[in-house]
Coordinates of C-alpha atoms and ligand atoms in Angstrom, one line a residue:
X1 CA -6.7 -8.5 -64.8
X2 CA -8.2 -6.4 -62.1
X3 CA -9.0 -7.7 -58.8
X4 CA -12.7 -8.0 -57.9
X5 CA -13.5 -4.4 -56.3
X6 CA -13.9 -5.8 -52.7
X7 CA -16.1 -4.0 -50.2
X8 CA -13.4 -2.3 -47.9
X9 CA -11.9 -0.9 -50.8
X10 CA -14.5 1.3 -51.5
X11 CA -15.7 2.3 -48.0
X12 CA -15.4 6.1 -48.1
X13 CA -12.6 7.5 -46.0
X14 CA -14.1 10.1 -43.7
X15 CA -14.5 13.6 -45.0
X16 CA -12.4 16.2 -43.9
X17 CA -13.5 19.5 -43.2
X18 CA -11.5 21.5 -45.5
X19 CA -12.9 19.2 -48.4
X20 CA -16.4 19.2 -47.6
X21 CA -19.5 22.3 -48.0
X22 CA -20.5 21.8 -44.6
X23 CA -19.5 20.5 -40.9
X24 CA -21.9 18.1 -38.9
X25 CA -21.4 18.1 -35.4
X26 CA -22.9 15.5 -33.5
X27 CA -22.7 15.9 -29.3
X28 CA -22.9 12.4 -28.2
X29 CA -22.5 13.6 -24.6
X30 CA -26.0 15.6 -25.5
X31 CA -27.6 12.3 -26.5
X32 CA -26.4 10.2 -23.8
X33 CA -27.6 13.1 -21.3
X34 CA -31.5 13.0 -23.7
X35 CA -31.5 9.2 -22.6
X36 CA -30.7 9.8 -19.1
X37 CA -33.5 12.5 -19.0
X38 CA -35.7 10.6 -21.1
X39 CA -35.2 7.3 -18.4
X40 CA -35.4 9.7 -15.5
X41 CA -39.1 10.7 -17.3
X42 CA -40.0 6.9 -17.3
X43 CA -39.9 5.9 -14.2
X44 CA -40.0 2.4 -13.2
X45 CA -39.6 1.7 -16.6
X46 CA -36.9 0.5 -18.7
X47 CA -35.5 2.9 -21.2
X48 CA -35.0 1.8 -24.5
X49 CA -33.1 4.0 -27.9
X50 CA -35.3 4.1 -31.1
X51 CA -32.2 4.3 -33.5
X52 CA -33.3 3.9 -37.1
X53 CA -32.9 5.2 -40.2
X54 CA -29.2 6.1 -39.2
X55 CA -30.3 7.3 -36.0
X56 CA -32.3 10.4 -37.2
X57 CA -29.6 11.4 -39.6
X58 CA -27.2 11.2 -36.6
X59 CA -24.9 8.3 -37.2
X60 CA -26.3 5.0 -36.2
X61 CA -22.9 3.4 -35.5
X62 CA -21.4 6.1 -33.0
X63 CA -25.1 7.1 -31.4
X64 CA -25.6 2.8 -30.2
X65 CA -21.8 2.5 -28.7
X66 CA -22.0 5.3 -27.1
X67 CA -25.9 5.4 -25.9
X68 CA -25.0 1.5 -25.0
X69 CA -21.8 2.4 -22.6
X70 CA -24.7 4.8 -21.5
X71 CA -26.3 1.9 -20.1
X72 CA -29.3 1.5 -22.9
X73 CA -29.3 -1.8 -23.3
X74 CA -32.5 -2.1 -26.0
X75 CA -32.5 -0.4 -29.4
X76 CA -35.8 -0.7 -31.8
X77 CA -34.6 -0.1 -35.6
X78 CA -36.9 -0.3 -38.4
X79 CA -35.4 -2.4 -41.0
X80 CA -33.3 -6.1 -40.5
X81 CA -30.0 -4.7 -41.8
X82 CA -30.3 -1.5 -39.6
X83 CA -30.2 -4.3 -37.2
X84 CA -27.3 -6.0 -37.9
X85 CA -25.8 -2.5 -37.9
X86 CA -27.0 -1.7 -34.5
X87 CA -26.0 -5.8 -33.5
X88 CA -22.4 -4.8 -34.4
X89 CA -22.1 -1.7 -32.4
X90 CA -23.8 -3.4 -29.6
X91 CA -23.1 -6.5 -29.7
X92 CA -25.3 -7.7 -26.3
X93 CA -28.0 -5.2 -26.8
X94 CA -31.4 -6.4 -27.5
X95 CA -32.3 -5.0 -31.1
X96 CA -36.1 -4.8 -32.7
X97 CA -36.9 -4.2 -36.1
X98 CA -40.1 -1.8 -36.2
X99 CA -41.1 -2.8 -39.6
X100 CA -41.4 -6.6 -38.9
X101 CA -40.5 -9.8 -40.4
X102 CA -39.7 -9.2 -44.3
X103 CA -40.3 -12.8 -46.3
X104 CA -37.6 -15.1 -45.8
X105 CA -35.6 -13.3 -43.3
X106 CA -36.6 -14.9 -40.2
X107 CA -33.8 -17.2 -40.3
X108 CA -31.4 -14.8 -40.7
X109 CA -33.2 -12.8 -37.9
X110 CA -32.8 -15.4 -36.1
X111 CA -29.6 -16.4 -36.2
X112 CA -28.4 -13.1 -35.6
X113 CA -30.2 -13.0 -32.3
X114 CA -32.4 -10.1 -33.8
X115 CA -36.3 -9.9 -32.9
X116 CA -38.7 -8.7 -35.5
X117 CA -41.8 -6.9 -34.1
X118 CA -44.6 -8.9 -35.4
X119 CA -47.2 -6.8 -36.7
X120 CA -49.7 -9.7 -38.3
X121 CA -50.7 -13.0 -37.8
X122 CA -49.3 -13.7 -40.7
X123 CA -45.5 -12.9 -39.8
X124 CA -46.5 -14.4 -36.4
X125 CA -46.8 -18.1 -38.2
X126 CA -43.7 -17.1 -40.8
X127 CA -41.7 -16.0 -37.4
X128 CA -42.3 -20.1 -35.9
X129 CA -42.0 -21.6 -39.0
X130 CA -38.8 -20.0 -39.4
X131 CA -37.3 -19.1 -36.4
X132 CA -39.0 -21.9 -34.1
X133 CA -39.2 -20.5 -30.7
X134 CA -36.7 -17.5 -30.7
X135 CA -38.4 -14.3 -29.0
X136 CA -40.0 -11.4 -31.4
X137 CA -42.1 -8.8 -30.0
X138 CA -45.8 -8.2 -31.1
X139 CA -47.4 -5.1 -32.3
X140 CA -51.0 -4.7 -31.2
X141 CA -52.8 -1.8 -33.3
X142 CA -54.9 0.7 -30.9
X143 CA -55.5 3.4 -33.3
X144 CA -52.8 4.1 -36.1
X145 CA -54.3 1.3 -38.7
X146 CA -50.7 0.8 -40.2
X147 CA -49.4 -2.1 -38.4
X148 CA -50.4 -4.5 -35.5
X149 CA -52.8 -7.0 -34.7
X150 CA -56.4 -6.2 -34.6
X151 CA -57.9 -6.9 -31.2
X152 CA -59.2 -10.0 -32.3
X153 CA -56.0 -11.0 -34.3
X154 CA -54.5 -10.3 -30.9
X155 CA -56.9 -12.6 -28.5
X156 CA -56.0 -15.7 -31.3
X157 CA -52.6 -14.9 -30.9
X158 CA -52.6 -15.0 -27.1
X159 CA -54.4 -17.8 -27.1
X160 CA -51.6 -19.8 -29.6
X161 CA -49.3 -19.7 -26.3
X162 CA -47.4 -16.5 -25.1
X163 CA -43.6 -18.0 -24.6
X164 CA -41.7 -16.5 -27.2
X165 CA -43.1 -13.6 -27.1
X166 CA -40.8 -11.1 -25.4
X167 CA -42.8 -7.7 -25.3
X168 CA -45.8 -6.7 -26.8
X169 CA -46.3 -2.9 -27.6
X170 CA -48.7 -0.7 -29.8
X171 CA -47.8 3.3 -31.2
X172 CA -49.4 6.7 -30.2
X173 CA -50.9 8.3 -32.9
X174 CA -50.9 12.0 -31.4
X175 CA -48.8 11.8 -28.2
X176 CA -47.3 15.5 -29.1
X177 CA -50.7 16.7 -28.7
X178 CA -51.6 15.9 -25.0
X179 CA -55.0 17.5 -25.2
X180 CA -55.9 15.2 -27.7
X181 CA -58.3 12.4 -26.2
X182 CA -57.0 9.9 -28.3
X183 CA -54.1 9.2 -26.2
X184 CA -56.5 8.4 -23.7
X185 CA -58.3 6.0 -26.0
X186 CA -54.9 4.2 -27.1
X187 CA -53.8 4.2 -23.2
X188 CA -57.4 2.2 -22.3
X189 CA -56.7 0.1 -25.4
X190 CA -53.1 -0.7 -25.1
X191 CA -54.0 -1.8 -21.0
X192 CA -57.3 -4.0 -22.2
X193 CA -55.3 -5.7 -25.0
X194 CA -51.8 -6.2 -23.7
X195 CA -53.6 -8.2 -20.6
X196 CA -54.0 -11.0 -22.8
X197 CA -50.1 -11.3 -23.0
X198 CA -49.8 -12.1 -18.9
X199 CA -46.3 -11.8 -17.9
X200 CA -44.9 -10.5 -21.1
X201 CA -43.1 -7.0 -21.1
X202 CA -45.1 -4.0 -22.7
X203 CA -44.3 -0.8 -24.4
X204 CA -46.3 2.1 -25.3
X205 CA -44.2 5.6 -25.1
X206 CA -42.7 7.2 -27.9
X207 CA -40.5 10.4 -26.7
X208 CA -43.8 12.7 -26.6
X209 CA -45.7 9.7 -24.6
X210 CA -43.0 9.2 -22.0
X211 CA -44.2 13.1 -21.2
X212 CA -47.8 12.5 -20.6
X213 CA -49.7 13.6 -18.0
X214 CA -50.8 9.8 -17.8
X215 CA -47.4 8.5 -17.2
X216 CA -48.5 5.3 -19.7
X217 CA -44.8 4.0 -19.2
X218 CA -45.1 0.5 -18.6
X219 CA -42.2 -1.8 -19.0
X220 CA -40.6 -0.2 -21.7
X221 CA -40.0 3.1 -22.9
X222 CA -39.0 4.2 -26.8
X223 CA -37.7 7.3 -27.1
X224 CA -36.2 8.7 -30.3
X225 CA -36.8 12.4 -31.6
X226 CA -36.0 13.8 -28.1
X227 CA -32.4 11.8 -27.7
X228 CA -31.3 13.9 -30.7
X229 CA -32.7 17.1 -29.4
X230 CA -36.4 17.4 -30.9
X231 CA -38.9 18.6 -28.5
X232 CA -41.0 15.9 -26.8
X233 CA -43.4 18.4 -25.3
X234 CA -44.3 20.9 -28.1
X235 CA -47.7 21.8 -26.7
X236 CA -47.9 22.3 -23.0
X237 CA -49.7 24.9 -22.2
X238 CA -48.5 26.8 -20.1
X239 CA -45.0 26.6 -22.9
X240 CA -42.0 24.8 -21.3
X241 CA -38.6 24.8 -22.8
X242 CA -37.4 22.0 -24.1
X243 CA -36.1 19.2 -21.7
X244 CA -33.8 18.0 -23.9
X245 CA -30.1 19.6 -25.1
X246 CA -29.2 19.7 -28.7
X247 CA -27.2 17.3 -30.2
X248 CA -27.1 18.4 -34.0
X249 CA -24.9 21.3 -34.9
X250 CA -24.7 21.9 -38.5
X251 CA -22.4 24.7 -40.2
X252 CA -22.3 26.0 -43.9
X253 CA -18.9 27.7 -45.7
X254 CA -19.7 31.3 -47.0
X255 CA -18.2 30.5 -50.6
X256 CA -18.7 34.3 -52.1
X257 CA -20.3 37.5 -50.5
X258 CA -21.8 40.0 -53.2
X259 CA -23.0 43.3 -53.4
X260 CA -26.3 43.3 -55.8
X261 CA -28.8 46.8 -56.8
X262 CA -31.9 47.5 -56.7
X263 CA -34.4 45.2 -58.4
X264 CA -31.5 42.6 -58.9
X265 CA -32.5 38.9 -58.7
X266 CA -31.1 35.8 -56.8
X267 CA -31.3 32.3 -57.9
X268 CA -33.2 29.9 -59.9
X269 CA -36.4 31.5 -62.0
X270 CA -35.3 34.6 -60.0
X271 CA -37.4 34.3 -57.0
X272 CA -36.0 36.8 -54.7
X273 CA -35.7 40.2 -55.9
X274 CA -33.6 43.0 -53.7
X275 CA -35.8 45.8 -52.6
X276 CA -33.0 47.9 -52.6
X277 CA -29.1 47.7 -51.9
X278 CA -28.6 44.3 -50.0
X279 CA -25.6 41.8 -49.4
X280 CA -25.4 38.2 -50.5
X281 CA -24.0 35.6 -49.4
X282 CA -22.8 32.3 -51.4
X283 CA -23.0 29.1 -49.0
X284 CA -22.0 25.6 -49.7
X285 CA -25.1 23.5 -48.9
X286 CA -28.2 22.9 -50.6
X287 CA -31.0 20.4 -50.8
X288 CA -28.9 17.8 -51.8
X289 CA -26.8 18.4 -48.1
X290 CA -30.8 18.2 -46.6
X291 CA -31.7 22.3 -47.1
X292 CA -34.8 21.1 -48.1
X293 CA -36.1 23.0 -50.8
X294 CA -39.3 24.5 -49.2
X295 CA -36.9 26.4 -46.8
X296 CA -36.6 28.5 -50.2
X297 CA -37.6 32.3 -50.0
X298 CA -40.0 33.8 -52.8
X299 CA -40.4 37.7 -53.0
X300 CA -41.8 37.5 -57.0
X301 CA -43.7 35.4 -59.2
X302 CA -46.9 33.0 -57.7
X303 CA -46.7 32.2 -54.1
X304 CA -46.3 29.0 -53.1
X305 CA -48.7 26.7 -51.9
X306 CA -48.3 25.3 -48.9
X307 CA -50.0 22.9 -46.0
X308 CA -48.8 25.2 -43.5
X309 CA -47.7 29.0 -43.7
X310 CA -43.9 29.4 -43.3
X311 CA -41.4 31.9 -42.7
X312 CA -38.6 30.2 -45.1
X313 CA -35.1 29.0 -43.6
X314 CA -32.7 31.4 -42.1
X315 CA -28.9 31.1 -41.1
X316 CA -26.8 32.4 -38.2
X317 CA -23.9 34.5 -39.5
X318 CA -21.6 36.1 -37.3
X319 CA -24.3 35.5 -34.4
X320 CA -27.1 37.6 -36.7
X321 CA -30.3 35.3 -38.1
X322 CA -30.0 36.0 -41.9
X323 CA -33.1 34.9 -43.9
X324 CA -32.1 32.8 -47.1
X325 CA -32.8 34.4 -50.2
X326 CA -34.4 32.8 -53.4
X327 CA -34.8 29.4 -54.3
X328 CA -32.2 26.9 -52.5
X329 CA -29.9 24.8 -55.4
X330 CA -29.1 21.4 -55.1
X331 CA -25.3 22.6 -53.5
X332 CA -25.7 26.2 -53.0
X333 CA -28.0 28.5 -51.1
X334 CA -27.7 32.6 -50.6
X335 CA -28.6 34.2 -48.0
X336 CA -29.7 37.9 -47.1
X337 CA -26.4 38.9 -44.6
X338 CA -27.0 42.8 -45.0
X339 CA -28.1 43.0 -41.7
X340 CA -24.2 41.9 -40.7
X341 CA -21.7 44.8 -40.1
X342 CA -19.6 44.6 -42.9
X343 CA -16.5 43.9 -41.6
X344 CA -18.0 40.9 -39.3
X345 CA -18.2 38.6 -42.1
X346 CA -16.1 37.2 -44.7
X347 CA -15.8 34.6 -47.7
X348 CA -14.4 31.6 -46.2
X349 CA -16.4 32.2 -42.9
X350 CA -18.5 28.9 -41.4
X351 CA -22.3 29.9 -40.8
X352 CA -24.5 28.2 -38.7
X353 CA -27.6 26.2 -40.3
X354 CA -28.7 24.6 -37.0
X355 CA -27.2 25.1 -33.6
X356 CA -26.9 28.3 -31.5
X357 CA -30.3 28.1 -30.3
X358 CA -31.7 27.9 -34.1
X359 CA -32.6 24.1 -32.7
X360 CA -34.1 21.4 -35.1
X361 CA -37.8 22.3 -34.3
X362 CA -37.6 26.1 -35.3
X363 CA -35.2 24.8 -38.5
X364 CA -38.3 22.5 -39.1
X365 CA -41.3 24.7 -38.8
X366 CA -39.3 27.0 -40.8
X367 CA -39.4 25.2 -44.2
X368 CA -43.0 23.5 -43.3
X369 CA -41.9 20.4 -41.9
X370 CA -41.2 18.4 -38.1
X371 CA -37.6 17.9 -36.9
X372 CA -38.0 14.7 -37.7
X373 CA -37.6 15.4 -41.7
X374 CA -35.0 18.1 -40.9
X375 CA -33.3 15.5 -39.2
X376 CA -33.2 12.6 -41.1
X377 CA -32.8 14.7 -44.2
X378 CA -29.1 15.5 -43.3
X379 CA -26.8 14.6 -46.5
X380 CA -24.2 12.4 -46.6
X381 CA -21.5 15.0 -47.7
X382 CA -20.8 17.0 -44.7
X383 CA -17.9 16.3 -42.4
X384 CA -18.9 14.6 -39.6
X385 CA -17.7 15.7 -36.1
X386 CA -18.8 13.4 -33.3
X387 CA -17.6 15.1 -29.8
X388 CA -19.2 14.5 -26.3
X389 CA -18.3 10.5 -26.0
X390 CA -18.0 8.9 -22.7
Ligands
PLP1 C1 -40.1 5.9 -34.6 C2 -40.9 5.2 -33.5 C3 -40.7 5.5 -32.2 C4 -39.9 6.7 -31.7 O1 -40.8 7.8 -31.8 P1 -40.3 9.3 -31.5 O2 -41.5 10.1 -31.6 O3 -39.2 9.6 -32.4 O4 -39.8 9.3 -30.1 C5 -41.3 4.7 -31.2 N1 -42.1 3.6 -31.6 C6 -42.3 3.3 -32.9 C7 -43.2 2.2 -33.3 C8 -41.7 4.1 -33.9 O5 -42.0 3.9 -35.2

């Protein structure tokens, strides 16, 4: 008989380049310099890592060791068994789990010295009845009316006793936008409410808050988009580049190049038509690799609808931007590369998807979306490269 198929044996070995469609390569000396940036931008206050769902599409495990020998010492996740993830990489970090206290996990929580951010009086009550006094952050709501106490939830909690409670804290709803007057609103909010916690630690800043014009650090600062690269500050006016250095390079195989006529379609439904003599190239990534799908370029049939008028995705080949033609495939995509001299490119030849100053945002507003998609889109089949470690 057949031994019981036991975990390690099927943990994948790492993929190899030469096996794989595409090549991830993560910088994790870029990320570790975002979080000193990001900490310099706080102030006073202490700078956390906001590492969930796999760190942005990053790698959780390799982004908490290294952002942890870094120095961060506090890591906000969204789910419990991110947490035990991010517990094992670090394990004397503080770890918080966004989405709060899942029924009949708080012992398990507990025992794994992982604090839930309470986001109800009800998950309050299950947090002591199950995990007696151990600490758990509270989420006071000040605008986005998904989770938190309401502001009378949150004077009944205060007054229930404020020991265990290690940091209460409360989520921008437009912090990108720094114009907008609700970050004002939240900011008045967050400083009336959070007084009812005296001597607990608080936390407002996501990566676009810690930029504010209104410094609304407090004690805590949680950063995520901008340690991977994203633009924190989107909509100064007057522009500013981005403070942050990318950390996600992302490269494609050219699999064929083709010479098509006149009229000649590409792809599914045959989308794309040739307007006249144009070069193809064949690369190996699609949406199931996280091209998404609306990166797709349409020259026939209806247009698309869309919430917000795009260009379509492009690649880098042989240092030209190529616009992708036709509808992207689940492992392929083409692109247009008759704007490359001929003798620059080649079947075989790596192209560049995101990187060389095609960063995550432009990759993003591209296809319709935020970097924060593009980024936690990233498929599982690449080779991963991490470089940059301390
Ligand atoms: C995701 C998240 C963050 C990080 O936000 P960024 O915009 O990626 O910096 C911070 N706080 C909460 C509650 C979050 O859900």
């Amino acid at each position: 008989m057949l031994d019981p198929v036991k975990a390690g044996d099927i943990a994948p070995d790492p993929i190899s380049a030469d096996l794989a469609g595409g090549v991830l390569t993560v910088d994790l000396g870029a990320l570790c310099d975002n979080w000193r940036t990001m900490r310099a931008a706080s102030g006073a206050a202490e700078c956390s890592a906001v590492v969930k769902a796999n760190a942005y599409g990053t790698g959780q495990g390799p982004a908490v060791k290294a952002l942890r020998a870094a120095g961060c010492r506090t890591f906000f996740v969204a789910h419990p068994h991110e947490a035990f993830l991010a517990r094992a990489a670090a394990p004397d970090a503080t770890v918080y789990v966004l989405n709060g206290l899942p029924p009949g996990a708080g012992r398990r929580l507990a025992s794994a010295g992982v604090q839930p951010v309470l986001g109800s009086l009800h998950e309050l009550a299950e947090w002591r009845r199950e995990a007696g006094d151990a600490p758990a952050a509270l989420h006071i709501d000040t605008g986005m009316e998904r989770l938190g106490l309401t502001a009378r939830e949150a004077a009944g909690a205060a007054a229930q006793g404020v020991g265990q409670i290690s940091l209460v804290m409360s989520h921008f709803v437009a912090s990108e936008e720094p114009d907008n007057s609700l970050n004002d609103r939240q900011i008045a909010r967050f400083t009336e409410l959070s007084a009812l916690f005296p001597g607990v630690r608080k936390s407002l800043a996501n990566s676009s808050g810690i930029w504010l014009p209104q410094a609304p650090h407090f004690d805590l600062t949680r950063p995520g988009y901008g340690l991977y690269g994203g633009n924190p500050t989107p909509n100064l006016h007057p522009a500013r580049p981005n403070p942050m250095r990318p950390v996600v390079r992302l490269e494609a195989r050219i699999l064929q190049l083709r010479d098509i006529a006149p009229d000649d379609t590409v792809g599914y439904n045959a989308r794309w038509r040739a307007s006249g003599q144009r070069r193809i190239a064949t690369l190996s990534a699609g949406y199931a690799d996280g091209v998404l799908r609306s990166a797709s370029v349409r020259n026939t049939g209806a247009p698309q609808t869309h919430t917000r008028p795009h260009t379509g995705g492009a690649a880098l080949v042989a240092g030209v931007l190529c616009p992708f033609a036709g509808n992207i495939s689940m492992d392929l995509l083409a692109v247009d590369v008759t704007g490359v001299p001929r003798d620059a490119v080649q079947a075989g030849d790596m192209v560049t998807l995101i990187g060389d100053g095609l960063n995550v945002d432009e990759v993003a507003a591209r296809c319709g979306t935020i970097g924060y998609e593009t980024l936690t889109s990233l498929g599982q089949r690449y080779a991963r490269h991490y470089v940059g470690a301390a």
